[in-house]
Amino acid sequence: IEVQLGTNCLNEIVGNFFYEPRLLETLECGIHELRVDFEPVDSTNYHSASLRESIQVLKCQPSIVWIAPDCISFGELLDSSHLSACCPTNVSGVFEYHPPAGTVLPVGNGQLLQVRFIPDDTNNYCESTASVTIDVMEARRPSLFWSSPSAIIYGTALSTAQLNAWCDGVDGDFEYSPSSGTILNAGNSHELKVLFKPSDSLKFTIARATTTIQVHK
């Protein structure tokens, strides 16, 4: 209340002002009385004087800071890395999110995330709200590369020389059918299959590929 306590003596009488409440004191929300007492230095010729005024203190609305989260893949649960609003003025309270943590959002861009901040001190602070958007991407199918292996002689077991599919830039496991160690009968165009299971199943889907191999007598 530094600005409000700006009383002076128009007659320029030398003296001291005593304020209640004191300078820089923080007032609770509501209507308060301000009082000032003036004590003149020359108390022989001047009386003391007092003045009262009222002031209304309104509720404060806390500010909310919430940085829009990075895009996520379909199937990823909303958590504290996405629902990360904060109150920089250090006002204690509770954040209520919609949709809440644990929600799986559908695929789409610009999906609305909302938060309501409920302060613990509802006498002096009012509620605040904020919102951001998030993009949800569909999981991407990895590209598999598998060249047709050279022909083999009957009795040669399948190995990494034939079962050598690869995926550029995506980690995961390859499952072959027939599997490594299998001995194929002689014949043309035996089908080889591979199933690729990415380690990050949220960002990438399962991928499949086929090729053929000839087995000579």
XYZ file of C-alpha atoms in Angstrom, residues 21-186:
166
model
C -1.214 -0.655 8.576
C 2.451 0.025 8.021
C 4.200 0.658 4.741
C 4.699 -2.476 2.579
C 2.349 -4.566 4.701
C 0.358 -7.089 2.633
C -3.382 -6.897 3.189
C -5.844 -9.771 2.947
C -8.625 -9.612 0.407
C -11.524 -7.388 1.542
C -12.180 -3.821 2.692
C -9.608 -2.350 5.109
C -9.271 0.881 7.016
C -6.134 2.956 6.494
C -5.158 5.322 9.306
C -2.500 7.983 9.563
C -1.518 9.980 12.663
C 0.488 13.181 12.356
C 2.626 14.328 15.270
C 3.961 17.883 14.800
C 7.438 18.688 16.002
C 6.111 21.964 17.412
C 3.587 20.465 19.780
C 3.323 23.777 21.610
C 1.545 25.515 18.733
C 0.088 22.582 16.778
C -2.221 19.727 17.663
C -1.816 16.142 16.525
C -4.033 15.117 13.626
C -5.480 11.852 12.319
C -7.086 10.723 9.076
C -8.896 7.530 8.107
C -9.628 6.120 4.644
C -10.762 2.736 3.361
C -9.281 0.561 0.647
C -10.619 -2.520 -1.096
C -8.257 -5.410 -1.871
C -9.494 -7.637 -4.692
C -8.661 -11.298 -5.233
C -5.531 -11.973 -7.268
C -5.680 -14.266 -10.309
C -2.562 -16.448 -10.498
C -0.807 -16.674 -13.856
C -0.278 -20.074 -15.487
C 2.642 -21.008 -17.725
C 2.172 -24.044 -19.967
C 4.421 -24.766 -22.938
C 2.710 -26.697 -25.720
C 4.055 -30.294 -25.692
C 5.779 -31.999 -28.607
C 3.708 -34.215 -30.869
C 3.110 -37.798 -29.750
C 2.259 -41.075 -31.476
C -1.128 -42.735 -31.257
C -1.287 -45.046 -28.250
C 0.973 -42.901 -26.069
C -0.600 -42.030 -22.720
C -0.838 -38.440 -21.569
C 1.465 -37.897 -18.585
C 3.293 -35.185 -16.666
C 5.571 -34.486 -19.643
C 2.513 -33.240 -21.547
C 0.384 -31.991 -18.631
C 3.061 -29.702 -17.225
C 1.386 -26.392 -16.372
C 2.934 -24.406 -13.524
C 2.282 -21.272 -11.498
C 5.420 -19.071 -11.596
C 4.247 -16.931 -8.664
C 4.577 -19.976 -6.380
C 0.921 -19.904 -5.354
C 0.083 -23.327 -3.933
C -2.881 -25.182 -5.333
C -4.150 -28.044 -7.474
C -4.055 -28.413 -11.275
C -7.014 -30.260 -12.827
C -6.446 -31.368 -16.434
C -8.905 -32.246 -19.162
C -8.385 -34.771 -20.589
C -6.607 -36.231 -17.540
C -3.334 -38.135 -17.321
C -3.576 -41.667 -18.716
C -5.816 -40.664 -21.625
C -5.108 -42.041 -25.111
C -5.987 -39.380 -27.682
C -7.116 -40.204 -31.232
C -4.965 -39.400 -34.238
C -5.217 -35.740 -35.237
C -3.586 -32.319 -35.029
C -4.418 -29.407 -32.745
C -6.166 -31.388 -30.005
C -7.080 -29.235 -27.030
C -5.579 -29.765 -23.584
C -7.084 -27.689 -20.755
C -6.153 -27.024 -17.154
C -7.925 -25.417 -14.209
C -5.826 -24.165 -11.299
C -7.578 -24.161 -7.918
C -5.547 -22.207 -5.313
C -5.368 -23.423 -1.736
C -5.977 -19.852 -0.498
C -9.380 -19.193 -2.042
C -9.864 -16.135 0.157
C -7.175 -14.152 -1.628
C -6.799 -15.937 -4.987
C -9.306 -16.872 -7.649
C -9.144 -19.814 -10.058
C -7.207 -19.630 -13.326
C -7.473 -21.586 -16.566
C -5.167 -22.209 -19.525
C -5.018 -24.383 -22.627
C -2.568 -25.671 -25.231
C -2.827 -28.029 -28.204
C -1.077 -31.282 -29.052
C -0.673 -33.241 -32.295
C -1.119 -37.018 -32.315
C 0.526 -38.880 -35.192
C -0.353 -42.285 -36.561
C 2.341 -44.905 -35.982
C 4.611 -45.223 -39.048
C 5.299 -48.494 -40.829
C 9.064 -49.099 -41.116
C 10.575 -49.841 -44.512
C 12.189 -53.277 -44.751
C 14.924 -54.151 -47.247
C 15.603 -57.766 -48.231
C 17.310 -58.816 -51.447
C 16.614 -62.256 -52.876
C 19.434 -64.533 -51.676
C 21.578 -66.544 -54.017
C 20.599 -70.154 -54.724
C 21.844 -72.798 -52.305
C 22.522 -76.530 -52.545
C 20.205 -79.012 -50.840
C 21.480 -79.727 -47.355
C 22.523 -76.139 -46.720
C 20.815 -74.818 -43.610
C 19.307 -71.379 -43.716
C 21.471 -68.794 -41.926
C 22.127 -65.067 -41.775
C 23.526 -65.366 -45.270
C 19.935 -65.765 -46.489
C 17.919 -64.379 -43.569
C 19.412 -60.890 -43.684
C 16.544 -58.414 -43.932
C 17.267 -55.008 -42.466
C 15.455 -51.827 -41.480
C 17.127 -48.445 -41.821
C 17.115 -46.334 -38.648
C 14.579 -48.346 -36.615
C 15.552 -50.774 -33.848
C 13.652 -54.008 -33.405
C 13.574 -57.804 -33.760
C 13.322 -59.924 -36.919
C 11.381 -63.194 -36.876
C 11.910 -65.430 -39.930
C 9.812 -68.225 -41.355
C 11.255 -70.723 -42.020
C 13.706 -70.005 -39.212
C 17.469 -70.130 -39.174
C 18.795 -73.711 -39.302
C 15.975 -75.008 -41.513
C 16.991 -77.276 -44.433
C 14.725 -76.773 -47.454
C 13.931 -79.409 -50.043
C 15.295 -78.971 -53.534
